[in-house]
Coordinates of C-alpha atoms in Angstrom, one line a residue:
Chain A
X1 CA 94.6 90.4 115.1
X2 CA 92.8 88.6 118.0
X3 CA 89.7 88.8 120.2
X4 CA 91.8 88.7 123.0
X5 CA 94.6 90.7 121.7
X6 CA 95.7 93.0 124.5
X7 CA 97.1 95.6 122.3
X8 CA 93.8 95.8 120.3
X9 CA 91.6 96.7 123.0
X10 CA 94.1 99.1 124.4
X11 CA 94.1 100.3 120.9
X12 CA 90.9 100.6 121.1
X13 CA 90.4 102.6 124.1
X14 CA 92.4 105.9 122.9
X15 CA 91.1 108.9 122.9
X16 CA 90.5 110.8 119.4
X17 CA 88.8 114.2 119.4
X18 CA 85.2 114.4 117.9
X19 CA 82.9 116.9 117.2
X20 CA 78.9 116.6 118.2
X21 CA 76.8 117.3 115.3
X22 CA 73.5 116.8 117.3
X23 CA 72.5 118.4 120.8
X24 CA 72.5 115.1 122.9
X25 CA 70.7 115.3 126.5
X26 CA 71.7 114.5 129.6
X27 CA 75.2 114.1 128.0
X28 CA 76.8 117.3 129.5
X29 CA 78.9 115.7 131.3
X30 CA 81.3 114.8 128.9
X31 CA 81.6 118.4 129.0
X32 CA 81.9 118.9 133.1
X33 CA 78.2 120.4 132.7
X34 CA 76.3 117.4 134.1
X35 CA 73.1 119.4 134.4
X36 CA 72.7 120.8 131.1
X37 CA 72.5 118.7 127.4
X38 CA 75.3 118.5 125.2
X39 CA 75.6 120.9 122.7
X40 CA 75.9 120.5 118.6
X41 CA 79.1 121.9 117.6
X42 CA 81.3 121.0 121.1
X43 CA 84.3 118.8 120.9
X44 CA 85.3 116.0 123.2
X45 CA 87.8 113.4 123.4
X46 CA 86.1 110.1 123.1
X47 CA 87.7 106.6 122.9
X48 CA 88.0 105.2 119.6
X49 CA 85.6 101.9 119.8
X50 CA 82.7 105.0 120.4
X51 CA 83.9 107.4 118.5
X52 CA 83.8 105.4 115.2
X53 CA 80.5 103.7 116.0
X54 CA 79.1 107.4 116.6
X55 CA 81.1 108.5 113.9
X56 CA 79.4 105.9 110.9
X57 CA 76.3 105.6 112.1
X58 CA 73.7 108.0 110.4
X59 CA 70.6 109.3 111.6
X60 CA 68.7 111.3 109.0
X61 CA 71.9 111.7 107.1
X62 CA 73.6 113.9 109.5
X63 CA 76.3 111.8 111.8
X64 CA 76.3 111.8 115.4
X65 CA 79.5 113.8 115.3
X66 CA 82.9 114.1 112.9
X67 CA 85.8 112.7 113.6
X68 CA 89.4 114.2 113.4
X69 CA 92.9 113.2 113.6
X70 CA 94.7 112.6 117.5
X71 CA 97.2 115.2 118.2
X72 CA 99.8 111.8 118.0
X73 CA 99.3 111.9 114.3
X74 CA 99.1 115.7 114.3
X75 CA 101.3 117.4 111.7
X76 CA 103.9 118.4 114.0
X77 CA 104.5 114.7 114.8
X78 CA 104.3 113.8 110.9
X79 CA 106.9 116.4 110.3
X80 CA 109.3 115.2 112.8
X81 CA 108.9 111.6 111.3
X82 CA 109.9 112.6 108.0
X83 CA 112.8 114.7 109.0
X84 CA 114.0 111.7 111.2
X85 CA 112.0 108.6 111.8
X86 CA 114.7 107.6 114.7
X87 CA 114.5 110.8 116.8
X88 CA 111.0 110.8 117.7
X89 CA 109.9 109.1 121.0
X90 CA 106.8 107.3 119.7
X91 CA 105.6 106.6 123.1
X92 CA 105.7 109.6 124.1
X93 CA 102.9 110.6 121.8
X94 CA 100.7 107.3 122.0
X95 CA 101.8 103.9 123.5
X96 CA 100.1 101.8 120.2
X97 CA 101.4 104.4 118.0
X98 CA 101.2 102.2 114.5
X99 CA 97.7 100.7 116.1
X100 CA 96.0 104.1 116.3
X101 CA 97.8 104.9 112.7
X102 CA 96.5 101.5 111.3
X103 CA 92.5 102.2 112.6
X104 CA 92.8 105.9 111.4
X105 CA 94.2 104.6 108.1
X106 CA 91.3 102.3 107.6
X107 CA 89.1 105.5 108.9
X108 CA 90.7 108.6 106.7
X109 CA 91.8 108.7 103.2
X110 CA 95.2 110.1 103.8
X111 CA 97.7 108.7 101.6
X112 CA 100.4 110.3 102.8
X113 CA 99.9 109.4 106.1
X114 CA 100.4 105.7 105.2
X115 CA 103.5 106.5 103.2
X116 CA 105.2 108.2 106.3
X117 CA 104.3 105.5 109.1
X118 CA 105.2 102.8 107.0
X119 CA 108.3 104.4 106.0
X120 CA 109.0 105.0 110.1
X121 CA 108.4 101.7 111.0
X122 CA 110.7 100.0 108.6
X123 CA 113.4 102.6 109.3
X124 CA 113.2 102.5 113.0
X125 CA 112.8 98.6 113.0
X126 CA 116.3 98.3 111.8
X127 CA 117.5 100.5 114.7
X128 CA 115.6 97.9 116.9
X129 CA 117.0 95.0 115.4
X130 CA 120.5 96.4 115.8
X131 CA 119.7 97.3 119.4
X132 CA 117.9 93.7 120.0
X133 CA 121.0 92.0 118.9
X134 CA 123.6 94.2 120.7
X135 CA 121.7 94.1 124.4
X136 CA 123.4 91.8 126.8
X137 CA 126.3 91.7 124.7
X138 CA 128.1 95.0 125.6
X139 CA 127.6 97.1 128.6
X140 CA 126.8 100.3 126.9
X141 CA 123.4 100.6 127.3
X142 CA 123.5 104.5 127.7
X143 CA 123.4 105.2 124.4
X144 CA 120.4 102.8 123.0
X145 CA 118.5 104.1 126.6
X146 CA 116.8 106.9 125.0
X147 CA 116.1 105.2 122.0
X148 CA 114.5 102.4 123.8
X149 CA 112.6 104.5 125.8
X150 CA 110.8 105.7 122.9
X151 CA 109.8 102.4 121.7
X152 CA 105.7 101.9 121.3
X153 CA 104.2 98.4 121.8
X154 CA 104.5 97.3 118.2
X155 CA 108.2 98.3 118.0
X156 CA 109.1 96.5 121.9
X157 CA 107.6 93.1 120.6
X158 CA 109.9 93.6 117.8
X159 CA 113.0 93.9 119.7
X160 CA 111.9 91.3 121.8
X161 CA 111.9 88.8 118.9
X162 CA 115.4 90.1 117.2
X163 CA 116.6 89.6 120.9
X164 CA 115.1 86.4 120.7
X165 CA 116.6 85.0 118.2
X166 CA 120.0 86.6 119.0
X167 CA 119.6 85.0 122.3
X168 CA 118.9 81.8 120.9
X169 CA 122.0 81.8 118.5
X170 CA 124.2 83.3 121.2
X171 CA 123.4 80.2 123.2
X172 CA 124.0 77.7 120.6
X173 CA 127.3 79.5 119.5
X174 CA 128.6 78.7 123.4
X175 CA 127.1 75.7 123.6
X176 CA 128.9 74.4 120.6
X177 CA 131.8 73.2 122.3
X178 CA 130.5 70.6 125.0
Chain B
X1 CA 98.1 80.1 121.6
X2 CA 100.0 78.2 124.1
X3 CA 102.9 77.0 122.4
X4 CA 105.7 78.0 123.5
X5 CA 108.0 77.9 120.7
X6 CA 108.2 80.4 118.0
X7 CA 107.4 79.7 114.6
X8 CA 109.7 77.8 112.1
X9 CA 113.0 75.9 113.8
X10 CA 115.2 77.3 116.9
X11 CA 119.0 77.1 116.6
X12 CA 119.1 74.2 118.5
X13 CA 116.7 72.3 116.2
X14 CA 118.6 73.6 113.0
X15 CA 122.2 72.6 114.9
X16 CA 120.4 69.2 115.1
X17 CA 119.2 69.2 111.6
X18 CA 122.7 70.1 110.4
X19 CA 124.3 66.6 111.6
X20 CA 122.5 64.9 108.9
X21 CA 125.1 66.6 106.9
X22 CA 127.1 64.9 104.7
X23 CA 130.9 65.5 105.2
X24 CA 133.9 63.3 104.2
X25 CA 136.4 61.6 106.5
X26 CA 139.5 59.3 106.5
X27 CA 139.4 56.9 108.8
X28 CA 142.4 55.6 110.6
X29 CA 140.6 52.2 111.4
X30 CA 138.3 49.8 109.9
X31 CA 135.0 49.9 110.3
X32 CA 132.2 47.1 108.8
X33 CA 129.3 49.0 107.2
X34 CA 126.5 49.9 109.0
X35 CA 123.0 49.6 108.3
X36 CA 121.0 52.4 109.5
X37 CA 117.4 53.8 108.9
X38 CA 118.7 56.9 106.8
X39 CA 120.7 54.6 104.7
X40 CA 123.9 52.1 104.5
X41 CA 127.0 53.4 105.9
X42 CA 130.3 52.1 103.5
X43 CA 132.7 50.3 104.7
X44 CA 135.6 52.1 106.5
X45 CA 139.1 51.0 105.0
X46 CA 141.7 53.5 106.5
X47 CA 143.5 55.2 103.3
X48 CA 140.3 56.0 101.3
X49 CA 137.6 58.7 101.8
X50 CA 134.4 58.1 102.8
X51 CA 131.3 60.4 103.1
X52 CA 129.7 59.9 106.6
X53 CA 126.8 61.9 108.3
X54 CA 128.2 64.4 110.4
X55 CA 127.2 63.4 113.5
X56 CA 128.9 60.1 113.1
X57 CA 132.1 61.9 111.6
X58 CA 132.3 63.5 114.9
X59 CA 131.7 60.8 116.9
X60 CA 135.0 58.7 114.9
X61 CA 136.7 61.8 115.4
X62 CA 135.8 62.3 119.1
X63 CA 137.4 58.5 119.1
X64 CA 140.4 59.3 117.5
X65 CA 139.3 56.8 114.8
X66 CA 139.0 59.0 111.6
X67 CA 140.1 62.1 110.4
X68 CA 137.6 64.9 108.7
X69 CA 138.5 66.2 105.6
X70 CA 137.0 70.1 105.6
X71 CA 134.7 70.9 102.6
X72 CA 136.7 73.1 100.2
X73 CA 134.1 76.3 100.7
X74 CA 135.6 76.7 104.4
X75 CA 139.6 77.3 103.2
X76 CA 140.4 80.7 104.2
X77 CA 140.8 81.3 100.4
X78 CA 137.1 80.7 99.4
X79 CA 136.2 82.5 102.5
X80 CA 137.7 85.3 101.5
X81 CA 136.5 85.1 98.1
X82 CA 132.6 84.9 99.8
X83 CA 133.5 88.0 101.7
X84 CA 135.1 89.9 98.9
X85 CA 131.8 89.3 97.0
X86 CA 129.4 90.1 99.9
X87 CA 131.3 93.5 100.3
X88 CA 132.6 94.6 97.3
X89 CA 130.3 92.7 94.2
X90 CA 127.3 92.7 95.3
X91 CA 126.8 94.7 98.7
X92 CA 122.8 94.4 98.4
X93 CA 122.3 91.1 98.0
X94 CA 123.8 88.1 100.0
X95 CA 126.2 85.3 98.0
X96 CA 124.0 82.8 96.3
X97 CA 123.8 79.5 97.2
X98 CA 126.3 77.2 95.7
X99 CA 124.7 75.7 92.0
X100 CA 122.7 71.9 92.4
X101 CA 124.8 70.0 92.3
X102 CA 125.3 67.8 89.1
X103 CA 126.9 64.6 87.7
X104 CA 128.1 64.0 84.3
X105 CA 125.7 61.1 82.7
X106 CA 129.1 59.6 80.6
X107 CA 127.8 61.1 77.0
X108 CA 129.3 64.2 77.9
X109 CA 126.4 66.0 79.6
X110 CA 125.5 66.8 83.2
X111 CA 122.4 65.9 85.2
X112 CA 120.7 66.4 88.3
X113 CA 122.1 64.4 91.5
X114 CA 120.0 61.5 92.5
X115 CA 117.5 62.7 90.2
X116 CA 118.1 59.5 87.0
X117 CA 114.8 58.5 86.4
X118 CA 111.8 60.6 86.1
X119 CA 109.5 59.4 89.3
X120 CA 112.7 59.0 91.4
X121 CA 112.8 60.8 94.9
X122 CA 113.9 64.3 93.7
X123 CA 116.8 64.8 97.1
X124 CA 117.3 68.0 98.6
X125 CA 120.0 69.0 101.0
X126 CA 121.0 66.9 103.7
X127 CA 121.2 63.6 101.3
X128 CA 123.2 65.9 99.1
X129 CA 127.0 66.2 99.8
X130 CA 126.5 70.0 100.0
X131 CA 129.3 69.8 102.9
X132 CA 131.8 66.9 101.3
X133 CA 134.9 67.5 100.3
X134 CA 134.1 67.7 96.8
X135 CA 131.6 70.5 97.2
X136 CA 132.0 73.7 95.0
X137 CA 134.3 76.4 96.9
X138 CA 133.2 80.0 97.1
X139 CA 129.7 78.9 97.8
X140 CA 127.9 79.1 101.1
X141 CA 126.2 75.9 101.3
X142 CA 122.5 76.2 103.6
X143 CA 124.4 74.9 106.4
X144 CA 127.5 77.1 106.5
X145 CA 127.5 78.4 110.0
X146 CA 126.6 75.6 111.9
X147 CA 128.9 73.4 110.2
X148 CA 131.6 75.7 110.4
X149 CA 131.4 76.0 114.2
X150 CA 131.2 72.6 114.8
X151 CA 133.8 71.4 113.0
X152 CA 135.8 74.3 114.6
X153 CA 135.2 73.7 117.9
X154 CA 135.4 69.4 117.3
X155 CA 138.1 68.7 114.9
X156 CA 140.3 72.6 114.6
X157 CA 143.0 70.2 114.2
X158 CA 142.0 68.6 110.9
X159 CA 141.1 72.6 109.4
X160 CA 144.0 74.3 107.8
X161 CA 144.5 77.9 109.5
X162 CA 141.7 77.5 112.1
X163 CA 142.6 80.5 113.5
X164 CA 142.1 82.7 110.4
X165 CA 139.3 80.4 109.6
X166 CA 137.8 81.6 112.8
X167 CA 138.4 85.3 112.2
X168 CA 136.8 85.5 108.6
X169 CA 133.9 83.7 109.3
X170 CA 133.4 85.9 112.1
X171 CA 133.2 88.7 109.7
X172 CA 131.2 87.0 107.2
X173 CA 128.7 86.9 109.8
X174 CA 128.6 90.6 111.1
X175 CA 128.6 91.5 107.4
X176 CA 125.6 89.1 106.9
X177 CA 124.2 90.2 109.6
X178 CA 124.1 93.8 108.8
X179 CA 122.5 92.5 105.5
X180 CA 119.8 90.9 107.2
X181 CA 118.9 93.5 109.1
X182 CA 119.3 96.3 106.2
X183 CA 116.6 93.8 103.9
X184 CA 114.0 95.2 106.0
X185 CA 114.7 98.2 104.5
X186 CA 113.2 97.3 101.1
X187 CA 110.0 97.5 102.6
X188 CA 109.9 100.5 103.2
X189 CA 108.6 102.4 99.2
X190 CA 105.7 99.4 99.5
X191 CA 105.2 96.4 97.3
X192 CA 109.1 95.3 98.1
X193 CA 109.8 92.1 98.9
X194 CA 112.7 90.9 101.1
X195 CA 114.8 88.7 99.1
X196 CA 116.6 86.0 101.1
X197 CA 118.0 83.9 98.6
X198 CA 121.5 82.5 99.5
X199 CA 120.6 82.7 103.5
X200 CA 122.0 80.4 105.9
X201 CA 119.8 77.9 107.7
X202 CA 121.1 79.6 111.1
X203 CA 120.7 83.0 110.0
X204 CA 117.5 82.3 109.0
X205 CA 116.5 81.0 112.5
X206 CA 118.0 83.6 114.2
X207 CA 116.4 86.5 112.3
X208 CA 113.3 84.6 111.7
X209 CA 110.9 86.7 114.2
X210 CA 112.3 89.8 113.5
X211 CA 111.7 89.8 109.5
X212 CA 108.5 88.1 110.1
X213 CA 107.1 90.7 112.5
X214 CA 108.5 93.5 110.4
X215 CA 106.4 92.0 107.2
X216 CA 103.3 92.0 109.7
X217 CA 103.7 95.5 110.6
X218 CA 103.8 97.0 106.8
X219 CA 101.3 94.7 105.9
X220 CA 98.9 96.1 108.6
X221 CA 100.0 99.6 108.1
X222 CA 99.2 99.3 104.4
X223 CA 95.9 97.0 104.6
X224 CA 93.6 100.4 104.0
X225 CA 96.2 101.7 101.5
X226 CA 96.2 97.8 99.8
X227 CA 92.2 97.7 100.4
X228 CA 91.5 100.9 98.1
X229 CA 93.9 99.9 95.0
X230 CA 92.4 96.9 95.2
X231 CA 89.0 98.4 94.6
X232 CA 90.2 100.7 92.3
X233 CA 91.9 98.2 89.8
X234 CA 88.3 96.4 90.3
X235 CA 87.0 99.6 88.8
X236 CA 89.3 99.6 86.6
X237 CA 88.8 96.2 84.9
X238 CA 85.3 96.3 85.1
X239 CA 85.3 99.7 83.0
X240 CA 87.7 97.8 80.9
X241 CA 85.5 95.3 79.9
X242 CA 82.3 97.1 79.4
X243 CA 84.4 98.7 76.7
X244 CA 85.3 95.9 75.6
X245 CA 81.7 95.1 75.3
X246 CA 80.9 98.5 73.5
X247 CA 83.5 98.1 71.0
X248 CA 81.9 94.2 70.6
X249 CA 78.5 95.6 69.9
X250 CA 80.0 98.7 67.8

């Protein structure tokens, strides 16, 4: 985890919803009513770096507004996952799925949300290894497409490194002769 | 931040590493011993075995000036043995490496390899003849694959049954492979660890960024998870010892 980590900040800029505890002027227009304040008790989707700065920092004990969980970890999505990790295009629902899962993680107590993504990852990195390792090899690419397409960032810089190393063996392996 | 190579060796490196190999030979010529940096190389005297580096076994044999005797583990018979085992005994784990290797001391015990006095340079692999003719069969020494290719695709002629030789270590590695791939699996209740013991120095290179990144991912998945049990057993043994303290002062 860098500075300069691309997939940090990107991270960092998804939306989550919140909740404004206080009435905040001039601030309507996060709800398309620039003219009038921002009322306690509206929701808005703010980007995460805000959202958890509002979220922990107190004023009189009351938080400028409560956080909840992005529809991408919704139950719906957690459902799906624990039917079948590999059927689920991750992208589709956020493209730094496990980033957003690891800062909510650190934000929520929700055990079971931990169990779940960890047990996705590990079951749909073994599909990406097997994919890494085939692509290149055999033509049929029409199968894995789908699966691929589903990939979020975490899970593509995974395949690029099994396809990595596959590569690099691959090359050895025909090189061996000369 | 700008390197450009991965982490830990690239096949190439480990292929390179591998020719400090020991393996033995029979030369058809004579050949005066050599003095080199990584040690004296005997005398060649054409009916009797030496054990020569591998890169220099290839390069006789390139010459037509020695034969190479294969190591026992890569008869089709061992190899078959290996793959019997990785399927059938234990289809977790991978084969373990073959024992260290051993001398007898002459009063009837056995001792460590290069290892007489105590203070003596403990030697591991590639000054060990884990790829001489008298290595233990049925064991996968940490070289196996790249040795195996290249003394397949350099000296086919000196293997008995290259052909089959060829086709089960073929599937020795797809069944490895599978392995490798299926350890990350472990991770997945938490607190596993992948066990790699018995892994080939190529494997290892091949799969290298994969496990590693897969490792990564649980581990910052589970920081939060990790974070709070940590606190909690800190709780926990704090409690402990102000009881300890009560029952003291009781």
């Amino acid at each position: 985890m860098s500075y300069y980590d691309l997939d940090v900040i990107l991270t960092d800029s998804e939306k989550v919803p919140c909740k404004f505890e206080l009435e905040v002027p001039d601030l309507g227009y996060l709800d398309n009513n620039p003219s009038q304040p921002l009322k306690a008790g509206t929701s808005v989707n703010l980007p995460l770096w805000l959202a958890e700065l509002l979220a922990l920092t107190h004023q009189s004990s009351t938080p400028f507004l409560t956080l909840s969980l992005p529809p991408a970890l919704g139950d719906n999505v957690l459902n799906a996952l624990k039917a079948d990790p590999r059927a689920v295009p991750l992208r589709d629902q956020s493209q730094n799925f496990y980033g957003l899962g690891a800062r909510m993680l650190d934000l929520f107590e929700e055990p079971e949300l931990g169990v779940v993504l960890r047990r996705s990852f590990v079951v749909r990195a073994g599909e990406v290894a097997l994919h890494g390792r085939k692509a290149g090899a055999t033509g049929d690419a029409g199968s894995a497409e789908d699966f691929m397409r589903g990939l979020e960032e975490w899970e593509k810089k995974l395949y690029r490194q099994a396809h990595e190393g596959a590569k690099g063996h691959k090359e050895w392996m025909d090189g061996v002769k000369k | 931040m700008a390197l450009p190579l991965p982490p830990g060796l690239v096949p190439t490196e480990v292929a390179f590493l591998c020719e400090m190999e020991m393996v033995t030979i029979i030369p058809r010529q004579r050949l005066e011993s050599i003095s080199l940096l990584s040690g004296q190389i005997p005398t060649l005297r054409p009916p009797h075995r030496a054990q020569l580096p591998l890169w220099l076994a290839l390069l006789l044999k390139k010459q037509r000036r020695a034969n190479i005797v294969p190591p026992s583990w890569l008869h089709p018979a061992s190899l078959s043995e290996i793959i019997h085992h990785e399927i059938n005994i234990d289809p977790e784990g991978f084969s373990p490496p073959p024992p260290p290797v051993t001398r007898s001391d002459g009063r009837g015990m056995a001792r460590p390899y290069g290892d007489s006095k105590p203070g003596d340079m403990v030697l591991s692999p590639p000054f060990l003849p884990s790829c001489a003719a008298d290595a233990p069969s049925s064991y996968l020494p940490y070289h196996w694959l790249e040795l195996s290719e290249t003394l397949l695709a350099h000296a086919s002629d000196d293997i008995h049954g290259a052909a089959e030789v060829r086709t089960l270590l073929r599937d020795l590695q797809e069944v490895r492979a599978a392995k490798m791939r299926g350890s990350t699996t472990q991770l997945e209740g938490g607190g596993g660890v992948v066990g790699l013991r018995g892994v080939g120095a190529m494997e290892l290179a091949e799969s290298r960024g994969f496990v590693l990144g897969v490792v990564e991912g649980v581990r910052k998945l589970g920081a939060s998870a990790e974070a709070t049990r940590r606190e909690e057993e800190e709780a926990r043994s704090e409690g402990g010892e102000e009881s300890d303290e009560d029952m003291a002062f009781g």
